[in-house]
Short mmCIF file of C-alpha atoms in Angstrom, two decimals:
data_model
loop_
_atom_site.label_atom_id
_atom_site.label_comp_id
_atom_site.label_asym_id
_atom_site.label_seq_id
_atom_site.Cartn_x
_atom_site.Cartn_y
_atom_site.Cartn_z
CA MET A 34 -213.56 79.07 55.10
CA LYS A 35 -214.22 81.48 57.94
CA LYS A 36 -211.87 84.48 58.22
CA ILE A 37 -212.13 84.48 62.00
CA VAL A 38 -210.32 81.16 62.08
CA LEU A 39 -207.21 82.62 60.51
CA PHE A 40 -207.30 85.63 62.80
CA MET A 41 -207.39 83.42 65.88
CA LEU A 42 -204.64 81.15 64.70
CA PHE A 43 -202.31 84.05 63.99
CA THR A 44 -202.07 84.38 67.77
CA LEU A 45 -200.08 81.16 67.98
CA SER A 46 -196.93 81.75 70.00
CA ALA A 47 -193.45 82.26 68.62
CA THR A 48 -192.36 79.23 70.64
CA ALA A 49 -194.80 77.04 68.75
CA MET A 50 -193.49 78.38 65.46
CA ALA A 51 -189.86 77.84 66.43
CA ASN A 52 -189.91 74.04 66.32
CA SER A 53 -189.73 73.18 62.64
CA VAL A 54 -191.71 70.15 61.47
CA PRO A 55 -190.73 68.50 58.16
CA LEU A 56 -193.38 68.79 55.47
CA ASN A 57 -193.65 65.03 55.01
CA LYS A 58 -194.64 64.67 58.67
CA LEU A 59 -197.18 67.49 58.47
CA ILE A 60 -198.99 65.68 55.66
CA GLY A 61 -198.42 62.12 56.85
CA GLN A 62 -196.14 60.96 54.07
CA PHE A 63 -193.84 58.86 56.23
CA ASN A 64 -193.84 55.49 58.00
CA GLU A 65 -194.53 55.92 61.70
CA LYS A 66 -193.50 52.32 62.36
CA LYS A 67 -189.93 53.19 61.36
CA ASP A 68 -189.78 56.55 63.16
CA SER A 69 -187.83 56.68 66.44
CA ASP A 70 -190.22 59.29 67.88
CA PHE A 71 -193.09 56.80 67.75
CA ILE A 72 -193.99 53.80 69.89
CA SER A 73 -196.27 50.84 69.25
CA LEU A 74 -199.31 50.91 71.51
CA ASP A 75 -199.14 47.11 71.56
CA SER A 76 -196.04 47.46 73.74
CA THR A 77 -197.89 49.52 76.37
CA VAL A 78 -200.62 48.88 78.94
CA LEU A 79 -203.14 50.81 76.87
CA PRO A 80 -206.09 48.71 75.68
CA VAL A 81 -206.55 48.84 71.90
CA ASN A 82 -209.22 47.49 69.59
CA LYS A 83 -206.69 46.42 66.96
CA SER A 84 -202.97 45.79 66.76
CA GLY A 85 -200.42 47.88 64.90
CA MET A 86 -201.29 51.36 66.16
CA TYR A 87 -198.61 53.95 66.97
CA LEU A 88 -198.32 57.34 68.66
CA GLN A 89 -195.45 59.64 69.46
CA LYS A 90 -193.75 58.66 72.71
CA GLU A 91 -194.51 61.73 74.82
CA PRO A 92 -198.28 61.75 74.25
CA THR A 93 -198.31 57.99 74.81
CA GLN A 94 -196.72 58.44 78.23
CA GLN A 95 -199.32 61.03 79.18
CA LEU A 96 -202.16 58.96 77.78
CA ILE A 97 -201.08 56.02 79.92
CA LYS A 98 -201.27 58.23 83.00
CA ALA A 99 -204.76 59.40 82.04
CA TYR A 100 -205.92 55.85 81.37
CA GLN A 101 -204.57 54.53 84.68
CA ASP A 102 -206.14 57.36 86.65
CA PHE A 103 -209.49 56.83 84.94
CA LYS A 104 -209.40 53.11 85.70
CA LYS A 105 -208.76 53.77 89.39
CA GLN A 106 -212.13 55.55 89.49
CA TYR A 107 -214.05 53.50 86.93
CA PRO A 108 -212.49 50.04 86.53
CA ASN A 109 -215.49 48.63 84.67
CA ILE A 110 -216.01 51.39 82.09
CA PRO A 111 -214.26 50.94 78.71
CA PHE A 112 -211.33 53.23 77.92
CA VAL A 113 -210.01 51.82 74.65
CA ILE A 114 -207.87 53.39 71.94
CA VAL A 115 -209.70 52.78 68.67
CA SER A 116 -207.56 54.91 66.34
CA ALA A 117 -204.14 56.54 66.59
CA THR A 118 -201.60 57.59 63.95
CA ARG A 119 -202.93 57.30 60.42
CA ASN A 120 -200.38 58.12 57.74
CA TYR A 121 -201.23 59.47 54.28
CA SER A 122 -201.62 56.04 52.73
CA TYR A 123 -203.99 54.87 55.47
CA GLN A 124 -206.08 58.04 55.25
CA ASN A 125 -206.19 57.76 51.48
CA THR A 126 -207.70 54.28 51.81
CA ILE A 127 -210.49 55.69 53.99
CA TRP A 128 -211.09 58.60 51.62
CA GLN A 129 -211.10 56.42 48.50
CA ARG A 130 -213.60 53.97 50.01
CA LYS A 131 -216.02 56.75 50.93
CA TRP A 132 -215.50 58.52 47.61
CA ASN A 133 -216.27 55.35 45.67
CA ASP A 134 -219.46 54.90 47.68
CA LEU A 135 -220.76 58.47 47.53
CA MET A 136 -219.63 59.90 44.19
CA PRO A 137 -221.87 57.67 42.01
CA LYS A 138 -224.87 58.74 44.10
CA ILE A 139 -224.11 62.47 44.45
CA LYS A 140 -222.45 62.96 41.04
CA ASN A 141 -220.71 66.14 42.16
CA GLU A 142 -217.12 66.28 43.37
CA GLN A 143 -217.46 69.28 45.66
CA GLN A 144 -220.56 67.93 47.42
CA THR A 145 -219.08 64.46 47.69
CA ALA A 146 -216.03 65.93 49.41
CA LEU A 147 -218.22 67.96 51.77
CA ASN A 148 -220.15 64.84 52.77
CA ILE A 149 -216.97 62.92 53.51
CA LEU A 150 -215.49 65.87 55.39
CA GLN A 151 -218.18 65.80 58.02
CA TYR A 152 -216.10 63.23 59.90
CA SER A 153 -213.21 62.07 57.68
CA SER A 154 -210.15 64.05 56.63
CA MET A 155 -208.62 64.47 53.21
CA PRO A 156 -205.28 62.65 52.93
CA GLY A 157 -202.57 65.11 53.89
CA SER A 158 -204.83 67.15 56.17
CA SER A 159 -205.56 64.88 59.13
CA ARG A 160 -204.34 65.56 62.67
CA HIS A 161 -204.00 61.80 62.93
CA HIS A 162 -200.96 62.12 60.65
CA TRP A 163 -199.05 63.77 63.48
CA GLY A 164 -198.88 61.00 66.07
CA THR A 165 -200.43 63.32 68.64
CA ASP A 166 -204.10 62.50 68.15
CA PHE A 167 -206.20 59.45 68.97
CA ASP A 168 -209.79 58.30 69.36
CA ILE A 169 -211.21 56.78 72.54
CA THR A 170 -213.71 53.90 72.86
CA SER A 171 -216.43 54.90 70.35
CA LEU A 172 -216.79 56.94 67.16
CA SER A 173 -220.43 57.69 67.94
CA SER A 174 -221.66 60.90 69.55
CA ASP A 175 -224.73 58.98 70.66
CA TYR A 176 -222.53 56.75 72.85
CA PHE A 177 -221.09 59.72 74.72
CA LYS A 178 -224.43 61.52 75.00
CA ASN A 179 -226.84 58.70 75.80
CA ASN A 180 -225.03 55.56 76.89
CA PRO A 181 -224.63 55.57 80.72
CA GLN A 182 -221.00 54.44 80.54
CA GLY A 183 -220.27 56.77 77.65
CA LYS A 184 -221.67 59.74 79.55
CA ILE A 185 -219.41 59.01 82.52
CA LEU A 186 -216.39 58.63 80.24
CA HIS A 187 -217.20 61.86 78.40
CA GLN A 188 -217.55 63.87 81.60
CA TRP A 189 -214.28 62.50 82.96
CA LEU A 190 -212.42 63.22 79.73
CA GLU A 191 -213.70 66.79 79.55
CA GLU A 192 -212.80 67.48 83.18
CA ASN A 193 -209.47 65.68 83.36
CA MET A 194 -207.71 65.27 80.01
CA PRO A 195 -206.33 68.84 80.01
CA LYS A 196 -204.37 67.95 83.16
CA TYR A 197 -202.31 65.56 81.04
CA GLY A 198 -201.83 68.00 78.15
CA PHE A 199 -204.74 66.92 75.98
CA CYS A 200 -207.46 68.96 74.28
CA ARG A 201 -210.50 68.08 72.16
CA PRO A 202 -209.90 69.77 68.77
CA PHE A 203 -213.36 69.27 67.31
CA ASN A 204 -215.66 70.69 69.95
CA GLU A 205 -219.01 72.45 69.69
CA GLY A 206 -219.32 76.12 68.74
CA ARG A 207 -216.68 76.41 66.02
CA ASN A 208 -217.33 78.33 62.80
CA GLY A 209 -216.76 75.45 60.40
CA GLY A 210 -214.71 72.33 59.88
CA TYR A 211 -215.58 68.89 61.16
CA GLN A 212 -218.60 67.95 63.19
CA PRO A 213 -218.00 67.71 66.97
CA GLU A 214 -216.12 64.57 67.99
CA GLU A 215 -216.28 63.63 71.65
CA TRP A 216 -213.86 60.76 71.07
CA HIS A 217 -211.00 62.65 69.42
CA TRP A 218 -208.23 63.97 71.69
CA SER A 219 -204.96 65.70 70.87
CA TYR A 220 -201.68 66.25 72.73
CA LYS A 221 -201.41 70.02 72.70
CA PRO A 222 -197.68 70.55 73.55
CA ILE A 223 -196.67 68.89 70.27
CA ALA A 224 -199.77 69.26 68.08
CA LYS A 225 -199.86 73.05 68.42
CA ASN A 226 -196.42 73.19 66.78
CA TYR A 227 -197.62 71.06 63.89
CA LEU A 228 -200.68 73.27 63.51
CA ALA A 229 -198.55 76.41 63.48
CA GLN A 230 -196.25 74.99 60.82
CA TYR A 231 -199.18 73.85 58.69
CA GLN A 232 -200.74 77.30 58.89
CA THR A 233 -197.49 78.98 57.90
CA VAL A 234 -197.10 76.84 54.78
CA LEU A 235 -200.74 77.32 53.80
CA GLN A 236 -200.44 81.08 54.09
CA LYS A 237 -197.05 81.54 52.44
CA GLU A 238 -196.51 78.61 50.05
CA PRO A 239 -199.72 76.56 49.79
CA GLU A 240 -198.52 74.84 46.63
CA LYS A 241 -195.90 73.00 48.70
CA ILE A 242 -198.71 71.07 50.33
CA MET A 243 -201.20 70.95 47.47
CA ASP A 244 -198.64 69.64 44.97
CA LYS A 245 -198.05 66.65 47.26
CA LEU A 246 -201.71 65.66 47.48
CA ASN A 247 -203.06 63.24 44.91
CA PHE A 248 -206.30 61.67 46.09
CA ALA A 249 -209.68 61.11 44.47
CA GLY A 250 -211.20 64.45 43.48
CA HIS A 251 -208.30 66.60 44.68
CA ASN A 252 -208.21 68.54 41.40
CA LYS A 253 -212.00 68.95 41.19
CA ILE A 254 -212.67 70.58 44.57
CA THR A 255 -211.74 73.85 46.28
CA LEU A 256 -208.71 72.16 47.81
CA GLN A 257 -206.93 75.16 49.32
CA ALA A 258 -210.11 76.48 50.94
CA PHE A 259 -210.86 73.05 52.34
CA LEU A 260 -207.36 72.79 53.79
CA GLN A 261 -207.72 76.20 55.41
CA GLU A 262 -211.03 75.36 57.03
CA TYR A 263 -210.65 71.73 58.02
CA VAL A 264 -207.07 71.96 59.30
CA LEU A 265 -207.29 75.34 61.01
CA ASP A 266 -210.82 75.51 62.41
CA VAL A 267 -210.23 73.76 65.71
CA ASN A 268 -210.93 74.35 69.38
CA SER A 269 -208.84 77.35 70.50
CA ASP A 270 -207.86 75.40 73.62
CA CYS A 271 -205.66 73.33 71.29
CA TYR A 272 -203.37 76.24 70.40
CA LYS A 273 -203.80 79.19 72.73
CA GLU A 274 -201.37 79.63 75.62
#
């Protein structure tokens, strides 16, 4: 964990801290399909690569605007939602699959977790729990850097998504945390409140979160330090005013 991360996040505004978020929603232990704040992407004009994905309503409305504006300029370039809300159970399935694959080869819990954490979150720590974050078109940096269509999409997203309230949390130049993800975008007006609440709990009562987490290796790794780094070390554009 890098101390500078905590220093930067302490600058989060009082407004962001004022909107209380229930703990179960911070750590994804709820059913988004039964939550009135969420909407099925299948019911919208947004193209998806699989059915059954949900986001909160406000970011969905803004994402639709971004998608439609992009398509006016580039009707033949893919703009597809490939991942949206992932609750605790869903994230645990991803984690367990990767853990089962890597642990027998690495034979060390801490290093296995570090390998998984390059791109995948621990259950209870993912921004995808919040219904504010989603992935666009490809989960490959190579696509955005080298594919002609991917390069156009990447440039447009970087230049235009902030106009709709979105930021890219895992950018280049951070001190730690996940590898850069060109595909991952977050709706700042809501996500910054979730981030502020998560930070507050981690700093004041970390056991409230850690006692709720029960995934492969959770009791064999430096869990609190991992939570601090991988939840809090994000692009400052995603929380600063």
